[in-house]
């Protein structure tokens, strides 16, 4: 299921990455769910690339990203559901590996792979650290995930009946996936492969980019931390919340550095740093944060 809103430069890449490894029509549904895009004719692109293999659904008006993700879940007919954002892509072998994980570990509620971060041109920026070597169920996954968001939509598929049991996305439009993965992890184990099989694209026009510029990302992530505390055993809630807040602060410092280094966005970088310092940076990040904060203050004068 491919939710899209004004992702014209990337949608073709996403669809081709799926079609290159898709199963027959009676085994695998491919559907683009268009949230009233205005940048390109999405239907025409889908018809051109899909050649009848890709379904198309369009909302008559824009309903927002989270509602569109939930529409994808409602339209999905498969036993396993993969939400692939239109600006991301899968790498060769993704679907066969995910299918193998669900077959090996039928008790798993979700299965995912290691993933890369790429830029707007598709150039690799980093590869995530492996959760374990090879394939298997991840031990103590709920606690690990509660401390820090470690997943991206592109790399994970969820059993359809799990979504039907636990419901859809809600609450915020940045971190709504983190809440969902934690909700699932509180009830089911997660299966994993250390193979790098998905690409998460980082670019300024994405929802993530907009939230970083406004500083709303920090507020949304703190909402997730508070909301998901009840998913955890009582004895670890306080410690996990403290560790998660520090992880959010550390990521905000890194985001500030990227926003300033790559885009020269002084206002956005300051917002990320202010939020990080208010949360309480981990000791290892405090000096880099203060140095960058002073530098941005001097630039702004």
Short mmCIF file of C-alpha atoms in Angstrom, two decimals:
data_model
loop_
_atom_site.label_atom_id
_atom_site.label_comp_id
_atom_site.label_asym_id
_atom_site.label_seq_id
_atom_site.Cartn_x
_atom_site.Cartn_y
_atom_site.Cartn_z
CA UNK A 1 0.00 0.00 0.00
CA UNK A 2 1.57 3.27 -1.19
CA UNK A 3 0.21 6.45 0.45
CA UNK A 4 1.13 9.56 -1.53
CA UNK A 5 0.74 13.32 -1.30
CA UNK A 6 2.78 15.58 -3.56
CA UNK A 7 5.70 13.17 -3.91
CA UNK A 8 5.93 13.37 -7.68
CA UNK A 9 9.74 13.23 -7.94
CA UNK A 10 9.90 9.97 -6.00
CA UNK A 11 6.73 7.94 -6.60
CA UNK A 12 8.01 6.34 -9.79
CA UNK A 13 11.12 5.11 -7.99
CA UNK A 14 8.99 3.60 -5.21
CA UNK A 15 6.68 1.80 -7.63
CA UNK A 16 9.49 0.43 -9.77
CA UNK A 17 11.22 -0.94 -6.66
CA UNK A 18 8.05 -2.87 -5.79
CA UNK A 19 7.23 -4.05 -9.31
CA UNK A 20 10.75 -5.40 -9.76
CA UNK A 21 10.06 -8.04 -7.10
CA UNK A 22 6.29 -8.33 -6.93
CA UNK A 23 4.36 -11.58 -6.87
CA UNK A 24 1.44 -12.31 -9.27
CA UNK A 25 -1.73 -10.22 -8.92
CA UNK A 26 -3.61 -12.98 -7.09
CA UNK A 27 -0.82 -13.17 -4.49
CA UNK A 28 0.15 -9.53 -3.96
CA UNK A 29 -1.92 -6.35 -4.06
CA UNK A 30 -0.18 -3.10 -5.06
CA UNK A 31 -2.25 0.04 -4.53
CA UNK A 32 -1.45 3.76 -4.59
CA UNK A 33 -3.66 5.79 -2.22
CA UNK A 34 -3.53 9.44 -3.29
CA UNK A 35 -4.38 12.12 -0.72
CA UNK A 36 -5.50 14.61 -3.40
CA UNK A 37 -2.03 15.42 -4.71
CA UNK A 38 -1.65 18.64 -6.68
CA UNK A 39 1.92 18.43 -7.97
CA UNK A 40 1.48 15.82 -10.73
CA UNK A 41 -1.18 13.63 -12.31
CA UNK A 42 -0.69 10.64 -10.02
CA UNK A 43 -3.21 8.48 -11.86
CA UNK A 44 -1.37 8.97 -15.15
CA UNK A 45 1.96 8.06 -13.56
CA UNK A 46 0.49 4.95 -11.94
CA UNK A 47 -1.06 3.83 -15.23
CA UNK A 48 2.18 4.47 -17.11
CA UNK A 49 4.44 2.59 -14.74
CA UNK A 50 1.97 0.02 -13.46
CA UNK A 51 0.54 -1.05 -16.82
CA UNK A 52 -2.60 -2.31 -15.10
CA UNK A 53 -0.73 -4.03 -12.28
CA UNK A 54 -1.12 -1.18 -9.77
CA UNK A 55 -4.48 -0.14 -8.30
CA UNK A 56 -5.26 3.56 -7.78
CA UNK A 57 -7.49 5.27 -5.23
CA UNK A 58 -7.82 9.05 -4.85
CA UNK A 59 -9.48 11.07 -2.11
CA UNK A 60 -11.66 13.91 -3.44
CA UNK A 61 -9.97 16.24 -0.93
CA UNK A 62 -6.86 16.14 1.24
CA UNK A 63 -7.51 14.34 4.54
CA UNK A 64 -4.01 14.39 6.04
CA UNK A 65 -1.26 11.82 6.30
CA UNK A 66 -2.50 9.78 9.28
CA UNK A 67 -6.03 9.45 7.90
CA UNK A 68 -4.55 8.40 4.58
CA UNK A 69 -2.44 5.71 6.23
CA UNK A 70 -5.58 4.37 7.88
CA UNK A 71 -7.35 4.41 4.50
CA UNK A 72 -4.51 2.23 3.21
CA UNK A 73 -5.22 -0.27 5.98
CA UNK A 74 -8.92 -0.32 5.11
CA UNK A 75 -8.23 -0.91 1.42
CA UNK A 76 -5.57 -3.58 2.00
CA UNK A 77 -6.67 -7.14 1.24
CA UNK A 78 -3.43 -8.98 1.96
CA UNK A 79 -2.55 -11.22 4.87
CA UNK A 80 0.49 -9.02 5.51
CA UNK A 81 0.38 -5.24 5.01
CA UNK A 82 3.32 -3.07 3.95
CA UNK A 83 2.89 0.72 4.00
CA UNK A 84 5.54 2.06 1.62
CA UNK A 85 5.62 5.85 1.54
CA UNK A 86 5.86 7.27 -1.96
CA UNK A 87 9.29 8.80 -1.30
CA UNK A 88 10.83 5.57 0.05
CA UNK A 89 11.68 2.34 -1.73
CA UNK A 90 12.42 -1.33 -1.17
CA UNK A 91 15.61 -3.09 -2.17
CA UNK A 92 15.83 -6.45 -4.00
CA UNK A 93 14.76 -9.37 -1.83
CA UNK A 94 12.63 -7.38 0.62
CA UNK A 95 9.33 -9.19 0.06
CA UNK A 96 10.81 -12.68 -0.07
CA UNK A 97 12.72 -12.04 3.17
CA UNK A 98 9.66 -10.63 4.96
CA UNK A 99 7.55 -13.57 3.76
CA UNK A 100 10.19 -15.97 5.05
CA UNK A 101 10.18 -14.27 8.46
CA UNK A 102 6.41 -14.57 8.82
CA UNK A 103 6.60 -18.22 7.74
CA UNK A 104 9.39 -19.04 10.18
CA UNK A 105 7.86 -17.11 13.05
CA UNK A 106 4.06 -17.24 12.72
CA UNK A 107 3.69 -15.84 16.25
CA UNK A 108 5.27 -12.53 15.16
CA UNK A 109 2.91 -9.59 14.79
CA UNK A 110 5.31 -7.74 12.51
CA UNK A 111 8.48 -8.39 10.54
CA UNK A 112 11.13 -5.91 9.46
CA UNK A 113 14.57 -5.51 7.97
CA UNK A 114 17.56 -3.28 8.50
CA UNK A 115 17.30 -0.09 6.42
CA UNK A 116 19.33 2.75 4.94
CA UNK A 117 18.83 6.50 5.01
CA UNK A 118 19.16 8.09 1.57
CA UNK A 119 19.02 11.71 0.43
CA UNK A 120 16.74 13.31 -2.17
CA UNK A 121 18.97 11.97 -4.95
CA UNK A 122 18.96 8.44 -3.60
CA UNK A 123 22.53 8.57 -2.28
CA UNK A 124 23.17 6.51 0.84
CA UNK A 125 23.69 8.58 4.00
CA UNK A 126 23.83 5.87 6.66
CA UNK A 127 22.83 2.29 7.40
CA UNK A 128 21.11 1.50 10.69
CA UNK A 129 22.84 -0.68 13.26
CA UNK A 130 21.65 -4.31 13.24
CA UNK A 131 19.25 -5.39 16.00
CA UNK A 132 20.68 -8.91 15.80
CA UNK A 133 22.70 -10.93 13.30
CA UNK A 134 20.84 -13.03 10.76
CA UNK A 135 17.12 -13.70 11.18
CA UNK A 136 15.11 -14.20 14.33
CA UNK A 137 12.80 -12.78 16.99
CA UNK A 138 14.26 -9.77 18.81
CA UNK A 139 14.55 -10.26 22.59
CA UNK A 140 13.25 -7.51 24.93
CA UNK A 141 12.10 -5.55 21.88
CA UNK A 142 9.38 -3.54 23.63
CA UNK A 143 11.82 -1.90 26.05
CA UNK A 144 14.43 -1.25 23.35
CA UNK A 145 11.88 0.34 21.06
CA UNK A 146 10.32 2.40 23.87
CA UNK A 147 13.68 4.09 24.51
CA UNK A 148 14.19 5.10 20.88
CA UNK A 149 12.34 4.91 17.56
CA UNK A 150 14.34 2.39 15.52
CA UNK A 151 11.99 1.64 12.62
CA UNK A 152 10.76 3.22 9.40
CA UNK A 153 7.59 2.39 7.48
CA UNK A 154 9.57 1.22 4.46
CA UNK A 155 11.23 -1.61 6.36
CA UNK A 156 8.25 -3.19 8.18
CA UNK A 157 5.17 -5.27 7.34
CA UNK A 158 2.42 -6.09 9.83
CA UNK A 159 -0.03 -8.97 9.94
CA UNK A 160 -3.45 -7.79 8.76
CA UNK A 161 -5.21 -9.39 11.72
CA UNK A 162 -2.94 -7.46 14.11
CA UNK A 163 -4.06 -4.13 12.62
CA UNK A 164 -7.66 -5.36 12.80
CA UNK A 165 -7.24 -6.24 16.48
CA UNK A 166 -5.27 -3.17 17.64
CA UNK A 167 -6.65 -0.46 15.36
CA UNK A 168 -5.02 2.19 13.20
CA UNK A 169 -2.73 5.18 13.60
CA UNK A 170 -3.74 8.14 15.75
CA UNK A 171 -2.68 11.07 17.94
CA UNK A 172 0.09 12.86 16.05
CA UNK A 173 1.49 13.09 12.53
CA UNK A 174 5.12 12.74 13.62
CA UNK A 175 5.80 9.63 15.67
CA UNK A 176 2.42 8.02 14.99
CA UNK A 177 4.34 5.03 13.64
CA UNK A 178 6.47 4.78 16.80
CA UNK A 179 3.30 4.58 18.88
CA UNK A 180 1.90 1.91 16.55
CA UNK A 181 5.00 -0.28 16.63
CA UNK A 182 5.05 -0.02 20.44
CA UNK A 183 1.37 -0.94 20.64
CA UNK A 184 2.09 -4.03 18.56
CA UNK A 185 5.28 -4.87 20.49
CA UNK A 186 3.32 -4.83 23.75
CA UNK A 187 1.29 -7.76 22.44
CA UNK A 188 3.43 -9.60 19.89
CA UNK A 189 7.08 -10.45 19.16
CA UNK A 190 8.81 -8.86 16.15
CA UNK A 191 10.73 -10.88 13.56
CA UNK A 192 13.83 -9.34 11.99
CA UNK A 193 16.50 -9.79 9.35
CA UNK A 194 19.83 -7.96 9.47
CA UNK A 195 19.86 -7.73 5.67
CA UNK A 196 19.53 -4.11 4.48
CA UNK A 197 16.40 -4.27 2.33
CA UNK A 198 14.67 -0.85 2.46
CA UNK A 199 15.49 2.82 1.86
CA UNK A 200 14.11 5.69 3.96
CA UNK A 201 14.47 8.97 2.09
CA UNK A 202 15.31 12.14 4.05
CA UNK A 203 14.43 15.37 2.25
CA UNK A 204 13.13 18.82 3.12
CA UNK A 205 9.73 18.45 1.43
CA UNK A 206 8.66 15.46 3.54
CA UNK A 207 6.37 15.52 6.58
CA UNK A 208 9.46 14.89 8.68
CA UNK A 209 11.22 17.89 7.16
CA UNK A 210 8.29 20.20 7.87
CA UNK A 211 8.02 19.03 11.47
CA UNK A 212 11.74 19.54 12.03
CA UNK A 213 11.56 23.10 10.74
CA UNK A 214 8.66 23.95 13.07
CA UNK A 215 10.00 22.09 16.10
CA UNK A 216 6.72 20.16 16.37
CA UNK A 217 8.62 16.88 16.10
CA UNK A 218 9.82 17.17 19.71
CA UNK A 219 6.34 17.81 21.09
CA UNK A 220 4.91 14.92 19.07
CA UNK A 221 7.60 12.49 20.22
CA UNK A 222 7.08 13.46 23.85
CA UNK A 223 3.37 12.75 23.36
CA UNK A 224 4.33 9.26 22.16
CA UNK A 225 6.53 8.69 25.21
CA UNK A 226 3.73 9.69 27.59
CA UNK A 227 1.06 7.75 25.70
CA UNK A 228 3.02 4.51 25.44
CA UNK A 229 4.14 4.42 29.08
CA UNK A 230 1.09 2.29 29.85
CA UNK A 231 2.30 -0.35 27.36
CA UNK A 232 5.36 -1.01 29.55
CA UNK A 233 5.72 -2.96 32.81
CA UNK A 234 5.19 -0.60 35.74
CA UNK A 235 8.66 -1.20 37.17
CA UNK A 236 10.46 0.19 34.07
CA UNK A 237 8.17 3.05 33.04
CA UNK A 238 10.00 5.86 34.81
CA UNK A 239 13.48 4.80 33.74
CA UNK A 240 12.40 4.20 30.14
CA UNK A 241 10.70 7.61 29.96
CA UNK A 242 13.89 9.33 31.14
CA UNK A 243 16.02 7.43 28.63
CA UNK A 244 13.55 8.13 25.82
CA UNK A 245 13.54 11.87 26.59
CA UNK A 246 17.33 11.95 26.43
CA UNK A 247 17.27 10.01 23.14
CA UNK A 248 14.84 12.58 21.70
CA UNK A 249 17.13 15.38 22.88
CA UNK A 250 20.18 13.72 21.31
CA UNK A 251 18.40 13.29 17.99
CA UNK A 252 17.27 16.94 18.11
CA UNK A 253 20.92 18.02 18.44
CA UNK A 254 21.85 15.90 15.43
CA UNK A 255 18.90 17.32 13.49
CA UNK A 256 19.96 20.87 14.34
CA UNK A 257 23.45 20.20 13.03
CA UNK A 258 22.08 18.74 9.79
CA UNK A 259 19.59 21.59 9.30
CA UNK A 260 22.37 24.15 9.68
CA UNK A 261 25.09 22.26 7.77
CA UNK A 262 23.00 21.16 4.80
CA UNK A 263 20.32 23.82 4.44
CA UNK A 264 21.61 26.76 6.46
CA UNK A 265 18.22 26.90 8.20
CA UNK A 266 19.03 29.04 11.23
CA UNK A 267 15.50 29.21 12.67
CA UNK A 268 14.87 25.45 12.42
CA UNK A 269 18.28 24.59 13.87
CA UNK A 270 17.66 26.91 16.84
CA UNK A 271 14.27 25.33 17.49
CA UNK A 272 15.78 21.85 17.59
CA UNK A 273 18.58 22.95 19.91
CA UNK A 274 16.26 24.83 22.24
CA UNK A 275 14.06 21.76 22.55
CA UNK A 276 17.07 19.51 23.13
CA UNK A 277 18.50 21.69 25.88
CA UNK A 278 15.10 21.98 27.56
CA UNK A 279 14.78 18.18 27.64
CA UNK A 280 18.26 17.71 29.05
CA UNK A 281 20.88 16.48 26.61
CA UNK A 282 22.84 13.34 27.39
CA UNK A 283 26.29 14.24 28.72
CA UNK A 284 27.99 13.16 25.50
CA UNK A 285 25.85 15.58 23.48
CA UNK A 286 25.88 18.59 25.81
CA UNK A 287 29.15 20.16 24.68
CA UNK A 288 28.41 19.78 20.93
CA UNK A 289 24.94 21.23 21.56
CA UNK A 290 26.29 24.26 23.44
CA UNK A 291 28.96 24.93 20.82
CA UNK A 292 26.40 24.83 18.03
CA UNK A 293 23.97 26.98 20.03
CA UNK A 294 26.62 29.68 20.57
CA UNK A 295 27.57 29.55 16.90
CA UNK A 296 23.96 30.04 15.84
CA UNK A 297 23.54 32.92 18.29
CA UNK A 298 26.56 34.68 16.79
CA UNK A 299 25.31 34.12 13.24
CA UNK A 300 21.92 35.57 14.11
CA UNK A 301 23.31 38.87 15.38
#
